[in-house]
Amino acid sequence: MLAHMTISNFAIVKNLEFELKPGMTTITGETGAGKSIAIDALGLCLGDRAEACMVRPNEDKAEISAAFSLLNNQAARRWLEDNELIDGDECILRRVITKEGRSRGFINGSPVPASQQKALGQLLINIHGQHAHQQLMRPDYQQQMLDQYAGHHQLMEKTRNHYQRWRQANNEYKRLVQNREENEAQKQLIQYQVKELNELALAEDEYAEIEEEHKRLSNSGELAVSSQNALSMLYDNEDCNALNMLQSACHEVANLGEIDANLSAIPQMLEEAIIQVQEASQELRSYLDNMDMDPQRLMYLEERLAKIMSLARKHYVMPEDLYSKHQELLKELENLDCSDERLEEIAENVENLRQKFLASAEKLSKSRQRYAKELDKKISDSMHQLSMENGVFKIDVQSDAEGMLSPLGFDTITFLVSTNPGQPLQPLGKVASGGELSRISLAIQVITAQKVETPSLIFDEVDVGISGPTAAIVGKMLRTLGESTQVMCVTHLPQVAGCGHQQMFVAKKSSAGQTETNMFPLTQEARVNELARLLGGSEITERTLANAKELLVAA
């Protein structure tokens, strides 16, 4: 529930701080005093749009904070845990707006976007505005009220997901059909390109291997001559070769180490050099013996390289990237496969998804019809209590699975009403007068609010157009609602104000060219005086005071 609020430099509020209690709290005050200003400020903490004009004149910024108790609100607690914003059994929402119109939001001290404040706010408090009876004439709002009462959150989410999957698949199918001719032309071109590459049958890393082999074969003559010359200098030349010279040198220095120790390592070094020359000579001879100088192989490699280079130029890639290009074209060809079999398969999948959506929408429709009947009776009974003895209310749920489908299903929801005997049921906006519409709207809001999971409800002058005995009934209805949830009600009716478990008073004062609004709780005596003011206007008499006391006793 909402436990505490602090408002600073917001509109005509300089500084305002107040605490709220469980039960029903009524908020009263003079016309124009700003009774709804706290609700407007709270809306900012709940993610409403911020504007520069909200900042009090000559101030740099406005700041609003609202503290909520989470003791009986598991949904909000889970949301905070999921978003790693939990901080004990209390949640503090804060919003700061600068005079330039920039704003920052915070949840438990952590900066968050307004969208997160709005998502959490829906789990903390529910605000019923003074213009709800106008919204009530909109078909989308009527459907929202019914679904809210029925608790269709999960069922609607499931229906919405099925609808989106079906629409995505259906759009993809339509795109494939529409682009079929274009795809077919593109497919033929890619098929031709793939055929050329298939005929080449270039393996991965083959180009590098071919290039290396071609380089070796095309230079085989130079390799053979140079290898033979090197072998002759190392070993084969009988008159002079490196091996004989090393052996002679090794013989000359063999005994020098006995004369001078500094020369003792040289014979071993020369012996190692002799071994290296012998091994190098053996390697050269083996290379020459196994050298392949096949001109046919060279011709084949040159032809294959020419094909690779030609196709690489054709596809605007480097020769070493031609294999990857081949694989890309194969995948693209697979994606462009618009065969009748594939289209039939896609069409079958689209129909399956459509049937899943229709099944979910049908389940939603049946649930709406069931809860519509339940609401029909409750709202009709509530209309009778609100001095509309002959009133009949009915929610008409028209289902059309072949008509306009939407993420919300295939139902058309219409609120119908008859306020006089013999009058047929007609759409709400065509039959009800302003006062009747206000009473019907209030009845719907009070009844649906009983099903809302949020632990706090605000009614902002929803009793407009109601007076007399009807106002007393409205007050009792709201007080009964306040027994199970926290209710805050901005009102101008003494019959409603007197039903509150506690009462707040809003006052506006002006001095030195500045206007300031304050709100504070009323004591029992001050509450009697305020109710007397609401009953009798500016002049408070013994009779109005007595009537005010009677209102409190009756409540």
Coordinates of C-alpha atoms in Angstrom, one line a residue:
M1 CA 0.0 0.0 0.0
L2 CA 1.0 3.7 -0.4
A3 CA 2.5 4.7 3.0
H4 CA 4.2 8.0 2.5
M5 CA 4.6 10.8 -0.1
T6 CA 6.9 13.8 -0.4
I7 CA 6.3 16.5 -3.0
S8 CA 8.7 19.4 -3.6
N9 CA 8.3 22.4 -6.1
F10 CA 5.6 20.6 -8.1
A11 CA 3.0 23.0 -9.8
I12 CA 1.7 25.2 -6.9
V13 CA 3.1 22.9 -4.2
K14 CA 6.2 24.2 -2.4
N15 CA 6.8 21.4 0.0
L16 CA 4.3 18.8 0.9
E17 CA 4.7 15.6 3.0
F18 CA 2.0 13.3 4.3
E19 CA 1.4 9.7 5.4
L20 CA -1.4 7.4 4.4
K21 CA -3.1 4.7 6.3
P22 CA -5.0 1.5 5.4
G23 CA -8.7 1.7 4.8
M24 CA -10.6 4.5 3.0
T25 CA -9.0 7.9 3.0
T26 CA -11.1 10.8 1.6
I27 CA -9.5 14.0 0.3
T28 CA -11.6 17.2 0.3
G29 CA -11.0 20.9 0.0
E30 CA -12.2 24.1 -1.7
T31 CA -12.8 24.1 -5.4
G32 CA -9.5 24.9 -7.2
A33 CA -7.4 24.2 -4.1
G34 CA -5.6 21.4 -5.9
K35 CA -7.3 18.2 -4.5
S36 CA -6.0 16.2 -7.4
I37 CA -2.5 17.6 -7.3
A38 CA -1.1 14.7 -5.2
I39 CA -2.6 12.2 -7.6
D40 CA -1.0 14.1 -10.6
A41 CA 2.4 14.0 -8.7
L42 CA 2.0 10.3 -7.9
G43 CA 1.4 9.7 -11.6
L44 CA 4.9 10.9 -12.3
C45 CA 6.3 8.4 -9.9
L46 CA 4.3 5.8 -11.8
G47 CA 5.9 6.7 -15.2
D48 CA 3.6 9.4 -16.5
R49 CA 5.1 11.9 -19.0
A50 CA 6.9 14.8 -17.4
E51 CA 6.8 18.4 -18.7
A52 CA 8.7 21.6 -17.8
C53 CA 5.5 23.4 -16.8
M54 CA 5.2 21.0 -13.9
V55 CA 8.1 22.6 -12.1
R56 CA 7.0 25.4 -9.7
P57 CA 7.9 28.9 -11.1
N58 CA 11.3 30.2 -10.2
E59 CA 12.5 26.8 -9.1
D60 CA 15.2 24.6 -10.7
K61 CA 13.5 21.3 -10.3
A62 CA 10.5 19.4 -8.9
E63 CA 11.0 16.2 -6.9
I64 CA 8.4 13.6 -5.9
S65 CA 8.8 10.4 -4.0
A66 CA 6.3 7.8 -2.9
A67 CA 7.0 5.0 -0.5
F68 CA 5.0 1.7 -0.7
S69 CA 4.8 -1.1 1.7
L70 CA 5.3 -4.6 0.1
L71 CA 4.1 -6.7 3.0
N72 CA 1.0 -8.0 1.1
N73 CA 2.2 -7.4 -2.5
Q74 CA 4.0 -10.5 -3.7
A75 CA 3.6 -9.5 -7.4
A76 CA 5.5 -6.3 -6.9
R77 CA 8.1 -8.0 -4.8
R78 CA 8.7 -10.6 -7.5
W79 CA 9.0 -7.8 -10.1
L80 CA 11.6 -6.0 -8.0
E81 CA 13.5 -9.3 -7.4
D82 CA 13.5 -10.1 -11.2
N83 CA 14.9 -6.6 -12.0
E84 CA 17.4 -6.7 -9.1
L85 CA 15.8 -3.7 -7.4
I86 CA 14.4 -5.3 -4.2
D87 CA 15.3 -3.5 -0.9
G88 CA 13.5 -5.0 2.0
D89 CA 9.7 -4.6 2.6
E90 CA 9.5 -1.1 1.3
C91 CA 9.7 0.3 -2.3
I92 CA 10.5 4.0 -2.9
L93 CA 9.7 5.5 -6.3
R94 CA 11.2 8.9 -7.0
R95 CA 11.0 11.3 -10.0
V96 CA 13.0 14.5 -10.6
I97 CA 12.0 17.0 -13.3
T98 CA 14.2 20.0 -14.2
K99 CA 12.8 23.3 -15.4
E100 CA 14.1 22.4 -18.9
G101 CA 11.7 19.4 -19.0
R102 CA 14.3 16.7 -18.5
S103 CA 13.4 14.0 -15.9
R104 CA 15.0 11.1 -14.1
G105 CA 13.3 8.2 -12.4
F106 CA 14.5 6.1 -9.5
I107 CA 13.4 2.8 -7.9
N108 CA 14.9 2.2 -4.5
G109 CA 17.7 4.7 -5.3
S110 CA 18.6 3.0 -8.7
P111 CA 18.1 5.1 -11.8
V112 CA 15.5 3.5 -14.2
P113 CA 13.6 4.6 -17.3
A114 CA 10.0 5.7 -17.0
S115 CA 8.9 2.5 -18.7
Q116 CA 10.1 0.5 -15.7
Q117 CA 8.4 2.8 -13.3
K118 CA 5.2 2.4 -15.2
A119 CA 5.5 -1.4 -15.3
L120 CA 6.1 -1.5 -11.5
G121 CA 3.4 1.1 -10.8
Q122 CA 0.7 -1.1 -12.3
L123 CA 1.5 -3.6 -9.5
L124 CA 1.4 -1.0 -6.8
I125 CA -1.6 1.2 -7.3
N126 CA -4.6 1.6 -9.6
I127 CA -6.0 5.1 -10.4
H128 CA -9.5 5.6 -11.5
G129 CA -9.8 9.1 -13.0
Q130 CA -12.7 11.6 -13.0
H131 CA -13.0 11.1 -16.8
A132 CA -13.4 7.4 -16.6
H133 CA -17.1 7.7 -17.6
Q134 CA -16.0 9.2 -20.9
Q135 CA -13.5 6.5 -21.5
L136 CA -16.3 4.0 -20.7
M137 CA -18.0 4.7 -24.1
R138 CA -14.9 3.5 -26.0
P139 CA -15.1 -0.1 -27.2
D140 CA -11.4 -0.8 -26.4
Y141 CA -11.9 0.4 -22.8
Q142 CA -15.0 -1.7 -22.4
Q143 CA -13.1 -4.8 -23.4
Q144 CA -10.2 -3.8 -21.1
M145 CA -12.6 -3.5 -18.1
L146 CA -14.1 -6.9 -18.8
D147 CA -10.7 -8.6 -19.2
Q148 CA -9.4 -6.9 -16.1
Y149 CA -12.4 -8.2 -14.1
A150 CA -12.0 -11.7 -15.5
G151 CA -8.3 -11.8 -14.8
H152 CA -7.4 -12.7 -18.4
H153 CA -3.8 -11.6 -18.3
Q154 CA -2.3 -15.1 -19.0
L155 CA -5.0 -16.1 -21.4
M156 CA -4.6 -12.8 -23.4
E157 CA -0.8 -13.2 -23.4
K158 CA -1.1 -16.7 -24.8
T159 CA -3.7 -15.5 -27.5
R160 CA -1.4 -12.5 -28.4
N161 CA 1.6 -14.8 -28.8
H162 CA -0.3 -17.3 -31.0
Y163 CA -1.6 -14.3 -33.1
Q164 CA 1.8 -12.9 -33.6
R165 CA 3.3 -16.2 -34.6
W166 CA 0.5 -16.8 -37.1
R167 CA 0.7 -13.3 -38.6
Q168 CA 4.5 -13.6 -39.0
A169 CA 4.2 -17.0 -40.7
N170 CA 1.3 -15.7 -42.9
N171 CA 3.2 -12.6 -43.9
E172 CA 6.3 -14.7 -44.8
Y173 CA 4.1 -17.0 -46.9
K174 CA 2.5 -14.1 -48.7
R175 CA 6.0 -12.6 -49.4
L176 CA 7.2 -15.9 -50.9
V177 CA 4.1 -16.1 -53.1
Q178 CA 4.4 -12.5 -54.3
N179 CA 8.1 -12.8 -54.9
R180 CA 7.9 -16.2 -56.5
E181 CA 8.6 -15.0 -60.1
E182 CA 11.4 -12.8 -59.0
N183 CA 12.8 -15.5 -56.9
E184 CA 12.6 -18.0 -59.8
A185 CA 14.6 -15.7 -62.0
Q186 CA 17.2 -15.2 -59.3
K187 CA 17.2 -18.9 -58.6
Q188 CA 18.0 -19.7 -62.3
L189 CA 20.9 -17.3 -62.2
I190 CA 22.3 -18.8 -59.1
Q191 CA 21.7 -22.4 -60.4
Y192 CA 23.8 -21.5 -63.4
Q193 CA 26.6 -20.1 -61.1
V194 CA 26.4 -23.1 -58.8
K195 CA 26.6 -25.5 -61.8
E196 CA 29.8 -23.9 -62.9
L197 CA 31.3 -24.1 -59.5
N198 CA 30.0 -27.7 -59.0
E199 CA 31.8 -28.6 -62.3
L200 CA 35.0 -27.0 -61.0
A201 CA 34.6 -29.0 -57.7
L202 CA 37.1 -26.9 -55.9
A203 CA 37.9 -28.3 -52.5
E204 CA 38.6 -26.3 -49.4
D205 CA 42.3 -25.1 -49.4
E206 CA 42.9 -26.7 -52.8
Y207 CA 43.8 -23.5 -54.5
A208 CA 46.8 -23.0 -52.1
E209 CA 48.0 -26.6 -52.8
I210 CA 47.6 -26.2 -56.6
E211 CA 49.5 -22.9 -56.5
E212 CA 52.4 -24.4 -54.6
E213 CA 52.6 -27.5 -56.9
H214 CA 52.4 -25.4 -60.0
K215 CA 55.2 -23.2 -58.8
R216 CA 57.4 -26.3 -58.1
L217 CA 56.7 -27.9 -61.5
S218 CA 57.2 -24.7 -63.5
N219 CA 60.6 -24.2 -61.9
S220 CA 61.7 -27.9 -62.0
G221 CA 64.6 -27.3 -64.5
E222 CA 66.1 -24.6 -62.3
L223 CA 65.6 -26.8 -59.2
A224 CA 67.3 -29.7 -60.9
V225 CA 70.4 -27.7 -62.2
S226 CA 70.9 -25.9 -58.9
S227 CA 70.5 -29.1 -56.9
Q228 CA 73.0 -30.9 -59.1
N229 CA 75.6 -28.1 -58.9
A230 CA 75.3 -28.0 -55.2
L231 CA 75.7 -31.8 -55.0
S232 CA 78.8 -31.6 -57.2
M233 CA 80.4 -28.9 -54.9
L234 CA 79.6 -30.9 -51.8
Y235 CA 80.4 -34.4 -52.8
D236 CA 80.4 -35.5 -56.5
N237 CA 83.3 -33.5 -57.9
E238 CA 86.4 -35.7 -57.7
D239 CA 88.9 -33.0 -58.1
C240 CA 87.5 -30.6 -55.5
N241 CA 84.5 -31.0 -53.2
A242 CA 83.6 -29.7 -49.8
L243 CA 83.6 -33.1 -48.1
N244 CA 87.2 -33.9 -49.1
M245 CA 88.4 -30.4 -48.0
L246 CA 86.7 -30.8 -44.6
Q247 CA 88.2 -34.2 -44.1
S248 CA 91.7 -32.9 -45.0
A249 CA 91.3 -30.0 -42.6
C250 CA 90.1 -32.3 -39.9
H251 CA 93.2 -34.5 -40.4
E252 CA 95.5 -31.4 -40.1
V253 CA 94.1 -30.2 -36.8
A254 CA 93.5 -33.7 -35.3
N255 CA 96.6 -33.5 -33.0
L256 CA 96.8 -29.7 -32.4
G257 CA 94.8 -30.1 -29.1
E258 CA 97.7 -32.0 -27.6
I259 CA 100.0 -29.0 -28.3
D260 CA 97.5 -26.2 -27.4
A261 CA 94.4 -26.8 -25.5
N262 CA 92.7 -23.8 -27.1
L263 CA 92.5 -25.8 -30.3
S264 CA 91.0 -29.0 -28.8
A265 CA 87.3 -28.3 -29.8
I266 CA 88.1 -27.6 -33.5
P267 CA 88.4 -31.3 -34.6
Q268 CA 85.0 -32.1 -33.2
M269 CA 83.4 -29.1 -34.9
L270 CA 84.9 -30.2 -38.3
E271 CA 83.6 -33.8 -37.7
E272 CA 80.1 -32.4 -37.2
A273 CA 80.4 -30.3 -40.3
I274 CA 81.5 -33.5 -42.3
I275 CA 78.3 -35.3 -41.0
Q276 CA 76.1 -32.3 -42.0
V277 CA 77.7 -32.2 -45.5
Q278 CA 77.1 -36.0 -45.9
E279 CA 73.5 -35.7 -44.9
A280 CA 72.9 -32.7 -47.1
S281 CA 74.4 -34.6 -50.1
Q282 CA 72.1 -37.6 -49.4
E283 CA 69.1 -35.3 -49.3
L284 CA 70.0 -33.6 -52.6
R285 CA 70.6 -36.9 -54.3
S286 CA 67.3 -38.3 -53.0
Y287 CA 65.5 -35.1 -54.2
L288 CA 67.1 -35.4 -57.7
D289 CA 66.2 -39.1 -57.9
N290 CA 62.6 -38.5 -57.1
M291 CA 62.0 -35.2 -58.9
D292 CA 58.8 -35.2 -61.0
M293 CA 59.0 -33.2 -64.2
D294 CA 55.8 -34.4 -65.7
P295 CA 54.8 -31.8 -68.4
Q296 CA 51.2 -33.3 -68.5
R297 CA 50.7 -32.6 -64.8
L298 CA 52.0 -29.1 -65.3
M299 CA 49.6 -28.5 -68.2
Y300 CA 46.7 -29.8 -66.0
L301 CA 47.6 -27.5 -63.2
E302 CA 47.8 -24.5 -65.5
E303 CA 44.4 -25.2 -67.0
R304 CA 42.8 -25.6 -63.5
L305 CA 44.4 -22.4 -62.2
A306 CA 43.1 -20.6 -65.3
K307 CA 39.5 -21.8 -64.5
I308 CA 39.9 -20.8 -60.9
M309 CA 41.1 -17.4 -61.8
S310 CA 38.4 -16.9 -64.4
L311 CA 35.5 -17.8 -62.0
A312 CA 37.1 -15.8 -59.2
R313 CA 37.0 -12.7 -61.5
K314 CA 33.4 -13.5 -62.5
H315 CA 32.3 -13.6 -58.9
Y316 CA 34.5 -10.6 -57.8
V317 CA 36.4 -12.6 -55.2
M318 CA 40.0 -13.5 -54.6
P319 CA 40.9 -17.0 -55.9
E320 CA 41.5 -18.3 -52.3
D321 CA 37.9 -17.1 -51.4
L322 CA 36.2 -19.0 -54.3
Y323 CA 35.3 -22.1 -52.2
S324 CA 33.5 -19.9 -49.6
K325 CA 31.6 -18.1 -52.4
H326 CA 30.5 -21.5 -53.6
Q327 CA 29.1 -22.4 -50.2
E328 CA 27.3 -19.1 -49.9
L329 CA 25.6 -19.6 -53.3
L330 CA 24.5 -23.1 -52.3
K331 CA 22.8 -21.7 -49.1
E332 CA 21.2 -18.8 -51.1
L333 CA 19.8 -21.3 -53.6
E334 CA 18.3 -23.3 -50.8
N335 CA 16.6 -20.2 -49.3
L336 CA 15.2 -19.4 -52.8
D337 CA 13.7 -22.8 -53.2
C338 CA 10.1 -21.8 -54.0
S339 CA 8.9 -25.2 -55.0
D340 CA 5.2 -26.1 -54.8
E341 CA 6.1 -28.7 -52.2
R342 CA 7.8 -26.1 -50.0
L343 CA 5.0 -23.6 -50.4
E344 CA 2.4 -26.2 -49.5
E345 CA 4.5 -27.0 -46.4
I346 CA 4.6 -23.4 -45.4
A347 CA 0.9 -22.9 -46.1
E348 CA 0.1 -26.0 -43.9
N349 CA 2.2 -24.5 -41.1
V350 CA 0.4 -21.1 -41.4
E351 CA -3.0 -22.9 -41.1
N352 CA -1.8 -24.9 -38.1
L353 CA -0.7 -21.6 -36.4
R354 CA -4.0 -20.0 -37.3
Q355 CA -5.9 -22.9 -35.7
K356 CA -3.8 -22.6 -32.5
F357 CA -4.7 -18.9 -32.4
L358 CA -8.4 -19.6 -33.0
A359 CA -8.4 -22.2 -30.3
S360 CA -6.9 -19.8 -27.8
A361 CA -9.2 -17.0 -28.9
E362 CA -12.2 -19.3 -28.6
K363 CA -11.2 -20.1 -25.0
L364 CA -10.8 -16.4 -24.3
S365 CA -14.2 -15.7 -25.9
K366 CA -16.0 -18.3 -23.8
S367 CA -14.4 -16.9 -20.6
R368 CA -15.5 -13.4 -21.6
Q369 CA -19.0 -14.6 -22.1
R370 CA -19.1 -16.3 -18.7
Y371 CA -17.7 -13.3 -16.8
A372 CA -19.9 -10.9 -18.8
K373 CA -23.0 -12.7 -17.4
E374 CA -21.5 -12.4 -13.9
L375 CA -20.9 -8.7 -14.4
D376 CA -24.3 -8.1 -15.9
K377 CA -26.0 -9.1 -12.7
K378 CA -23.6 -7.3 -10.4
I379 CA -23.7 -4.0 -12.3
S380 CA -27.5 -4.2 -12.7
D381 CA -27.8 -4.7 -8.9
S382 CA -25.4 -1.9 -8.3
M383 CA -27.5 0.4 -10.6
H384 CA -30.6 -0.4 -8.6
Q385 CA -28.7 0.7 -5.4
L386 CA -27.7 3.9 -7.1
S387 CA -31.3 5.1 -7.7
M388 CA -31.7 3.4 -11.1
E389 CA -34.4 0.9 -10.0
N390 CA -35.3 -0.1 -13.5
G391 CA -31.8 -0.1 -14.9
V392 CA -30.6 -3.2 -16.8
F393 CA -26.9 -3.7 -17.8
K394 CA -25.7 -6.2 -20.3
I395 CA -22.3 -6.9 -21.8
D396 CA -22.7 -8.1 -25.4
V397 CA -19.9 -10.3 -26.6
Q398 CA -20.1 -10.9 -30.3
S399 CA -17.7 -13.5 -31.7
D400 CA -16.6 -13.8 -35.3
A401 CA -13.8 -16.2 -36.1
E402 CA -14.1 -15.4 -39.8
G403 CA -14.1 -11.6 -39.3
M404 CA -11.5 -9.2 -38.1
L405 CA -8.9 -11.1 -36.0
S406 CA -6.6 -9.2 -33.7
P407 CA -4.1 -10.0 -30.8
L408 CA -7.0 -9.6 -28.5
G409 CA -9.0 -12.4 -30.2
F410 CA -12.1 -12.1 -32.4
D411 CA -14.7 -10.6 -30.0
T412 CA -16.5 -7.3 -30.2
I413 CA -17.4 -6.1 -26.7
T414 CA -20.3 -3.6 -26.3
F415 CA -21.8 -2.3 -23.0
L416 CA -25.6 -2.1 -23.4
V417 CA -28.0 -0.5 -20.9
S418 CA -31.6 0.2 -20.4
T419 CA -32.6 2.8 -17.8
N420 CA -36.3 2.9 -18.1
P421 CA -39.1 0.2 -18.3
G422 CA -39.8 -0.9 -21.8
Q423 CA -36.7 0.7 -23.2
P424 CA -34.6 -1.7 -25.3
L425 CA -31.0 -2.3 -24.5
Q426 CA -28.8 0.1 -26.4
P427 CA -25.1 1.1 -26.4
L428 CA -24.2 2.9 -23.3
G429 CA -23.4 6.3 -24.8
K430 CA -26.7 6.5 -26.7
V431 CA -29.0 5.9 -23.7
A432 CA -27.5 7.2 -20.5
S433 CA -27.6 10.8 -19.4
G434 CA -24.5 12.4 -17.9
G435 CA -25.6 11.6 -14.3
E436 CA -26.6 8.1 -15.2
L437 CA -23.4 7.5 -17.0
S438 CA -21.4 8.7 -14.0
R439 CA -23.3 6.3 -11.7
I440 CA -22.9 3.4 -14.1
S441 CA -19.2 4.1 -14.5
L442 CA -18.7 4.3 -10.7
A443 CA -20.6 1.0 -10.3
I444 CA -18.4 -0.7 -12.9
Q445 CA -15.2 0.7 -11.4
V446 CA -16.0 -0.3 -7.8
I447 CA -17.0 -3.8 -8.9
T448 CA -14.0 -4.4 -11.1
A449 CA -11.7 -2.9 -8.5
Q450 CA -12.5 -5.8 -6.2
K451 CA -10.8 -8.1 -8.7
V452 CA -7.7 -5.9 -9.1
E453 CA -4.6 -7.4 -7.4
T454 CA -3.0 -4.0 -6.7
P455 CA -3.3 -3.2 -2.9
S456 CA -4.1 0.5 -3.4
L457 CA -6.9 2.2 -5.3
I458 CA -7.4 5.9 -6.0
F459 CA -10.8 7.4 -7.1
D460 CA -10.3 10.9 -8.4
E461 CA -13.7 12.7 -8.3
V462 CA -15.5 9.7 -9.9
D463 CA -18.6 10.7 -8.0
V464 CA -19.2 13.8 -10.3
G465 CA -22.9 14.0 -11.2
I466 CA -24.1 12.1 -8.1
S467 CA -25.9 13.7 -5.1
G468 CA -28.4 13.0 -2.3
P469 CA -29.1 9.4 -1.2
T470 CA -27.2 8.1 -4.1
A471 CA -24.0 9.7 -2.8
A472 CA -24.5 8.0 0.6
I473 CA -24.7 4.6 -1.2
V474 CA -21.5 5.4 -3.2
G475 CA -19.7 6.3 0.1
K476 CA -20.8 3.0 1.6
M477 CA -19.7 1.1 -1.5
L478 CA -16.2 2.7 -1.3
R479 CA -15.9 2.2 2.4
T480 CA -16.8 -1.5 2.0
L481 CA -14.1 -1.7 -0.6
G482 CA -11.7 0.0 1.8
E483 CA -12.2 -2.8 4.3
S484 CA -10.1 -5.1 2.1
T485 CA -7.8 -2.7 0.3
Q486 CA -6.4 0.8 0.6
V487 CA -8.8 3.3 -1.0
M488 CA -8.1 7.0 -1.5
C489 CA -11.0 9.1 -2.8
V490 CA -10.9 12.7 -3.9
T491 CA -14.5 14.0 -3.5
H492 CA -16.7 17.0 -3.1
L493 CA -19.6 15.1 -1.6
P494 CA -20.0 15.1 2.2
Q495 CA -21.9 11.8 2.1
V496 CA -18.8 10.2 0.5
A497 CA -16.2 12.1 2.6
G498 CA -18.0 11.1 5.8
C499 CA -17.6 7.4 4.9
G500 CA -13.8 7.5 5.0
H501 CA -11.9 5.9 7.8
Q502 CA -9.8 9.1 7.8
Q503 CA -9.9 12.4 6.0
M504 CA -7.3 14.7 4.4
F505 CA -7.9 18.4 3.7
V506 CA -6.4 20.4 0.9
A507 CA -6.0 24.1 1.3
K508 CA -4.5 26.8 -0.9
K509 CA -3.1 30.1 0.3
S510 CA -1.5 33.1 -1.5
S511 CA 0.9 35.6 -0.1
A512 CA 3.5 38.0 -1.6
G513 CA 2.4 37.1 -5.1
Q514 CA 3.0 33.3 -4.4
T515 CA 0.4 30.6 -4.3
E516 CA 1.0 27.4 -2.2
T517 CA -1.1 24.2 -1.7
N518 CA -0.9 22.1 1.5
M519 CA -2.6 18.9 2.5
F520 CA -3.0 17.6 6.1
P521 CA -5.1 15.0 8.1
L522 CA -8.1 16.2 9.9
T523 CA -8.9 15.6 13.6
Q524 CA -12.3 14.4 14.5
E525 CA -13.5 17.9 15.3
A526 CA -11.9 19.4 12.2
R527 CA -13.5 16.7 10.2
V528 CA -17.0 17.6 11.5
N529 CA -16.4 21.2 10.5
E530 CA -15.2 20.3 7.0
L531 CA -18.2 18.0 6.5
A532 CA -20.4 20.9 7.7
R533 CA -18.8 23.2 5.1
L534 CA -19.5 20.7 2.4
L535 CA -23.1 20.4 3.5
G536 CA -23.9 24.1 4.0
G537 CA -21.3 26.0 2.0
S538 CA -19.3 28.9 3.6
E539 CA -21.9 29.4 6.4
I540 CA -21.6 26.7 9.1
T541 CA -24.6 26.4 11.4
E542 CA -25.6 24.3 14.3
R543 CA -27.8 22.3 11.9
T544 CA -25.0 21.6 9.4
L545 CA -22.7 20.6 12.3
A546 CA -25.3 18.2 13.6
N547 CA -25.8 16.7 10.1
A548 CA -22.0 16.4 9.8
K549 CA -21.9 14.4 13.1
E550 CA -24.7 12.2 11.9
L551 CA -22.8 11.4 8.7
L552 CA -19.8 10.3 10.7
V553 CA -21.9 8.2 13.1
A554 CA -23.8 6.6 10.1
A555 CA -20.5 5.7 8.5

